[in-house]
CSV table of C-alpha atoms in Angstrom, one decimal:
chain,number,residue,atom,x,y,z
H,412,MET,CA,0.1,-0.1,0.1
H,413,ARG,CA,2.8,2.2,1.0
H,414,LYS,CA,4.6,1.9,-2.4
H,415,PHE,CA,1.3,2.4,-4.1
H,416,LEU,CA,1.0,5.7,-2.4
H,417,VAL,CA,4.4,6.6,-3.0
H,418,PHE,CA,3.9,5.9,-6.9
H,419,LEU,CA,0.7,7.7,-6.6
H,420,VAL,CA,2.2,10.9,-5.6
H,421,PHE,CA,5.3,10.7,-7.8
H,422,LEU,CA,2.8,10.2,-10.4
H,423,LEU,CA,0.8,13.2,-9.5
H,424,ILE,CA,4.2,15.5,-9.3
H,425,MET,CA,4.9,14.3,-13.0
H,426,VAL,CA,1.3,15.4,-14.3
H,427,ALA,CA,1.8,18.6,-12.6
H,428,VAL,CA,5.3,18.9,-13.7
H,429,ALA,CA,4.0,18.3,-17.4
H,430,ASP,CA,1.1,20.6,-17.0
H,431,ARG,CA,3.0,23.5,-16.3
H,432,GLY,CA,5.6,22.6,-18.8
H,433,LEU,CA,3.1,22.6,-21.7
H,434,HIS,CA,1.2,25.8,-20.2
H,435,TYR,CA,4.7,27.8,-20.3
H,436,ALA,CA,5.4,26.1,-23.9
H,437,ALA,CA,2.0,27.1,-25.4
H,438,GLN,CA,2.0,30.6,-23.9
H,439,SER,CA,5.7,31.2,-25.3
H,440,GLU,CA,4.3,30.1,-29.0
H,441,ILE,CA,1.6,32.2,-29.0
H,442,ALA,CA,3.8,35.1,-27.8
H,443,THR,CA,6.4,34.1,-30.4
H,444,ARG,CA,3.6,33.8,-33.4
H,445,VAL,CA,1.9,37.3,-32.2
H,446,GLY,CA,5.3,38.8,-32.1
H,447,GLN,CA,5.6,37.8,-35.6
H,448,GLN,CA,2.8,38.3,-36.7
H,449,TYR,CA,2.5,42.1,-36.1
H,450,GLU,CA,6.4,42.6,-36.6
H,451,MET,CA,7.0,43.8,-32.7
H,452,ALA,CA,10.0,44.8,-31.3
H,453,SER,CA,9.3,42.5,-28.3
H,454,GLU,CA,7.2,39.5,-27.8
H,455,PRO,CA,3.8,40.1,-26.0
H,456,GLU,CA,2.9,38.7,-22.5
H,457,VAL,CA,0.9,35.7,-23.1
H,458,THR,CA,-1.5,34.2,-20.2
H,459,ILE,CA,-3.5,31.3,-20.5
H,460,GLY,CA,-6.2,31.0,-17.5
H,461,GLY,CA,-7.6,28.0,-16.3
H,462,PHE,CA,-6.2,25.1,-14.4
H,463,PRO,CA,-5.5,22.4,-15.0
H,464,PHE,CA,-4.1,23.4,-18.4
H,465,LEU,CA,-3.9,19.6,-19.7
H,466,THR,CA,-7.7,19.4,-19.4
H,467,GLN,CA,-8.3,22.2,-21.7
H,468,ALA,CA,-5.3,21.2,-24.1
H,469,ILE,CA,-6.6,17.9,-24.6
H,470,GLY,CA,-10.2,19.7,-25.6
H,471,GLY,CA,-8.5,22.0,-27.4
H,472,GLU,CA,-10.8,24.8,-25.9
H,473,TYR,CA,-9.6,27.2,-23.3
H,474,SER,CA,-11.8,29.5,-21.3
H,475,GLU,CA,-9.8,32.8,-21.4
H,476,ILE,CA,-6.4,33.9,-22.6
H,477,HIS,CA,-4.8,37.3,-22.1
H,478,ILE,CA,-2.3,38.9,-24.4
H,479,VAL,CA,-0.6,42.5,-23.4
H,480,THR,CA,1.5,44.0,-26.2
H,481,GLY,CA,4.1,46.6,-26.0
H,482,ALA,CA,4.5,49.5,-28.7
H,483,ILE,CA,3.3,48.4,-32.0
H,484,THR,CA,2.9,50.4,-35.3
H,485,VAL,CA,0.0,50.1,-37.3
H,486,GLU,CA,-0.7,52.2,-40.6
H,487,ASP,CA,1.8,54.6,-39.3
H,488,ILE,CA,0.2,55.1,-36.0
H,489,GLN,CA,2.2,54.0,-33.1
H,490,LEU,CA,-0.1,52.1,-30.4
H,491,GLU,CA,1.5,52.4,-27.0
H,492,ARG,CA,-0.1,49.0,-25.5
H,493,VAL,CA,-2.8,46.6,-26.7
H,494,ASP,CA,-4.8,44.7,-24.0
H,495,VAL,CA,-6.6,41.7,-25.2
H,496,THR,CA,-9.0,39.5,-22.9
H,497,ALA,CA,-9.9,36.7,-25.3
H,498,ARG,CA,-12.8,34.0,-24.2
H,499,GLU,CA,-13.8,30.7,-25.8
H,500,VAL,CA,-10.5,30.2,-27.4
H,501,ARG,CA,-10.3,27.2,-30.0
H,502,ALA,CA,-7.1,25.8,-30.5
H,503,PRO,CA,-5.8,22.1,-30.8
H,504,LEU,CA,-3.0,21.5,-28.7
H,505,ALA,CA,-1.1,19.6,-32.0
H,506,ASP,CA,-1.6,23.1,-33.7
H,507,LEU,CA,-0.8,25.1,-30.8
H,508,LEU,CA,3.0,23.6,-30.6
H,509,THR,CA,3.6,23.6,-34.7
H,510,GLU,CA,1.7,25.8,-36.7
H,511,PRO,CA,-1.0,27.2,-34.3
H,512,ASN,CA,-4.4,28.4,-35.6
H,513,VAL,CA,-5.9,30.1,-32.5
H,514,VAL,CA,-9.4,31.6,-32.7
H,515,ALA,CA,-11.4,33.4,-29.9
H,516,GLY,CA,-15.2,33.0,-29.7
H,517,SER,CA,-15.0,37.0,-28.5
H,518,ALA,CA,-12.5,39.3,-27.4
H,519,GLU,CA,-12.3,42.8,-25.5
H,520,ALA,CA,-9.5,45.0,-25.6
H,521,LYS,CA,-8.1,48.4,-24.3
H,522,VAL,CA,-5.7,50.2,-26.8
H,523,MET,CA,-3.7,53.0,-25.4
H,524,LEU,CA,-3.0,55.8,-28.1
H,525,PRO,CA,-0.1,57.9,-26.8
H,526,TYR,CA,-0.4,62.1,-26.7
H,527,SER,CA,2.7,62.0,-28.8
H,528,GLU,CA,0.7,60.9,-31.7
H,529,LEU,CA,-2.0,63.6,-31.4
H,530,GLN,CA,0.7,66.0,-30.8
H,531,ARG,CA,2.8,65.6,-33.8
H,532,ARG,CA,-0.6,66.4,-35.9
H,533,LEU,CA,-0.8,69.9,-34.2
H,534,PRO,CA,0.6,73.0,-35.2
H,535,GLU,CA,4.4,73.6,-34.5
H,536,GLY,CA,4.9,74.8,-30.9
H,537,ILE,CA,1.8,73.0,-29.4
H,538,VAL,CA,2.3,70.3,-26.8
H,539,ILE,CA,-0.1,68.1,-25.1
H,540,GLU,CA,0.6,68.0,-21.1
H,541,ASN,CA,-0.9,66.5,-18.0
H,542,GLU,CA,-2.6,69.4,-15.9
H,543,ASN,CA,-4.0,68.4,-12.7
H,544,GLY,CA,-4.8,64.9,-14.3
H,545,SER,CA,-6.2,66.0,-17.3
H,546,PRO,CA,-4.5,66.3,-20.7
H,547,ARG,CA,-4.5,70.2,-21.9
H,548,MET,CA,-3.0,71.5,-25.3
H,549,THR,CA,-0.4,74.5,-24.6
H,550,GLY,CA,1.9,76.4,-26.6
H,551,ASP,CA,2.4,79.3,-28.7
H,552,LEU,CA,0.5,79.7,-31.9
H,553,ALA,CA,2.2,81.1,-35.2
H,554,GLU,CA,-0.3,83.3,-36.9
H,555,GLY,CA,0.1,86.4,-39.2
H,556,GLY,CA,3.6,86.7,-38.3
H,557,PHE,CA,2.9,86.9,-34.7
H,558,SER,CA,3.2,84.2,-32.0
H,559,VAL,CA,0.1,84.0,-29.4
H,560,PRO,CA,0.3,81.7,-26.5
H,561,VAL,CA,-2.8,79.4,-26.2
H,562,SER,CA,-4.4,76.5,-24.0
H,563,ALA,CA,-7.1,74.2,-24.0
H,564,ASP,CA,-8.5,71.3,-22.7
H,565,LEU,CA,-9.7,68.4,-25.3
H,566,GLU,CA,-12.2,66.2,-26.2
H,567,VAL,CA,-11.6,63.1,-28.2
H,568,ALA,CA,-14.6,61.1,-30.2
H,569,ILE,CA,-15.0,58.3,-32.9
H,570,GLU,CA,-17.5,58.8,-35.8
H,571,ASP,CA,-17.3,57.0,-39.3
H,572,ASP,CA,-13.9,55.4,-38.4
H,573,THR,CA,-12.6,58.7,-37.7
H,574,ILE,CA,-11.1,59.9,-34.3
H,575,THR,CA,-11.9,63.7,-33.9
H,576,VAL,CA,-10.1,65.9,-31.1
H,577,THR,CA,-11.8,69.1,-30.3
H,578,PRO,CA,-10.1,71.8,-28.1
H,579,THR,CA,-12.7,73.2,-25.1
H,580,ASP,CA,-12.1,76.0,-22.6
H,581,LEU,CA,-9.8,77.4,-25.2
H,582,GLN,CA,-7.8,80.4,-23.9
H,583,VAL,CA,-5.8,82.6,-26.1
H,584,GLY,CA,-3.3,85.3,-24.8
H,585,GLU,CA,-3.4,88.9,-25.5
H,586,SER,CA,-3.0,89.9,-29.1
H,587,GLN,CA,-3.7,92.9,-31.5
H,588,PHE,CA,-5.5,90.5,-33.5
H,589,ASP,CA,-8.8,88.0,-32.5
H,590,ILE,CA,-7.6,84.7,-33.3
H,591,ALA,CA,-9.9,82.9,-31.3
H,592,SER,CA,-11.6,81.1,-33.9
H,593,VAL,CA,-8.6,80.5,-36.2
H,594,ALA,CA,-7.0,78.7,-33.1
H,595,GLN,CA,-10.0,76.6,-32.6
H,596,GLU,CA,-9.9,75.7,-36.3
H,597,ARG,CA,-6.2,74.8,-36.0
H,598,LEU,CA,-6.3,72.8,-32.7
H,599,THR,CA,-9.1,70.7,-34.0
H,600,LEU,CA,-7.8,67.6,-36.0
H,601,SER,CA,-9.1,64.3,-37.1
H,602,PHE,CA,-7.5,61.3,-38.4
H,603,PRO,CA,-8.8,57.6,-39.7
H,604,VAL,CA,-8.8,55.2,-37.2
H,605,PRO,CA,-6.2,52.5,-38.0
H,606,GLN,CA,-6.9,48.9,-38.6
H,607,LEU,CA,-6.8,47.3,-34.8
H,608,PRO,CA,-5.0,44.2,-34.2
H,609,PHE,CA,-6.7,40.9,-34.5
H,610,GLY,CA,-9.5,42.6,-36.7
H,611,LEU,CA,-10.8,44.1,-33.6
H,612,GLN,CA,-13.6,46.9,-33.9
H,613,VAL,CA,-13.6,50.2,-31.9
H,614,THR,CA,-16.5,50.6,-29.4
H,615,GLY,CA,-15.5,53.6,-27.5
H,616,ILE,CA,-12.8,56.4,-26.8
H,617,GLU,CA,-11.5,58.0,-23.7
H,618,ALA,CA,-8.9,60.9,-22.9
H,619,LEU,CA,-7.1,59.8,-19.9
H,620,PRO,CA,-4.3,61.5,-18.0
H,621,ASN,CA,-1.5,59.2,-19.9
H,622,GLY,CA,-3.3,58.9,-23.3
H,623,VAL,CA,-6.5,58.2,-25.4
H,624,GLU,CA,-7.8,54.8,-24.5
H,625,VAL,CA,-9.7,53.0,-27.4
H,626,SER,CA,-12.1,50.3,-26.6
H,627,ALA,CA,-12.6,47.5,-29.1
H,628,GLU,CA,-14.3,43.9,-29.2
H,629,GLY,CA,-14.9,41.4,-31.8
H,630,THR,CA,-16.1,38.1,-32.3
H,631,ASP,CA,-14.6,35.0,-33.9
H,632,VAL,CA,-11.1,36.7,-33.5
H,633,PRO,CA,-7.8,35.3,-35.0
H,634,LEU,CA,-5.6,35.6,-32.3
H,635,VAL,CA,-2.9,33.8,-34.4
H,636,GLY,CA,-3.0,32.4,-38.0
H,637,GLY,CA,-5.5,33.3,-40.4
H,638,ASP,CA,-6.0,36.7,-41.6
H,639,PRO,CA,-5.6,39.0,-38.4
H,640,GLN,CA,-7.0,42.1,-40.5
H,641,ALA,CA,-10.3,40.4,-41.2
């Protein structure tokens, strides 16, 4: 009986080691493939949820996979971070460790767009700074051979696949010209929403102290393999 118990404990330890080993290998493989797929400078962090891993791997279905990328450039727009939570993920183990084709039944994401991407589209001399926990455009606006100090809060919105930034609470320094309307126009900008990774669709946008956060979601989302831009 004692030998059997020792054998049983040994077997459980081996199963646990195999579980963690395959778990790590699968996470590493997905990270490598996603990094290559989007030509990232560094591989993303990948976490496969659920325990034990082996039961999910054998069935080829995973309750949740979490992917967090670093900086990624899409259509000449740099995204600071893409944080994706994918659920009902389908990925047979044999494929996962060779030529993975990983598809999520649904996914939601938070995509961080740094203010540097907005700032480079503003007139020269205007910067976006964090003021009392809120972003604010400040600087000197050149107009008609003169330079006038301006500052404004900003609002962001998405409509028809276009991101629009509108100045609010606009303040213009003393000038011999009334340039308030000119400043309002020149500090307003818009640009198309880039095709988000994993083919996710934008659902909302919010200006935060550290950048613009875009919310996105999708169904039948190709995490690895297939057409990521579908």
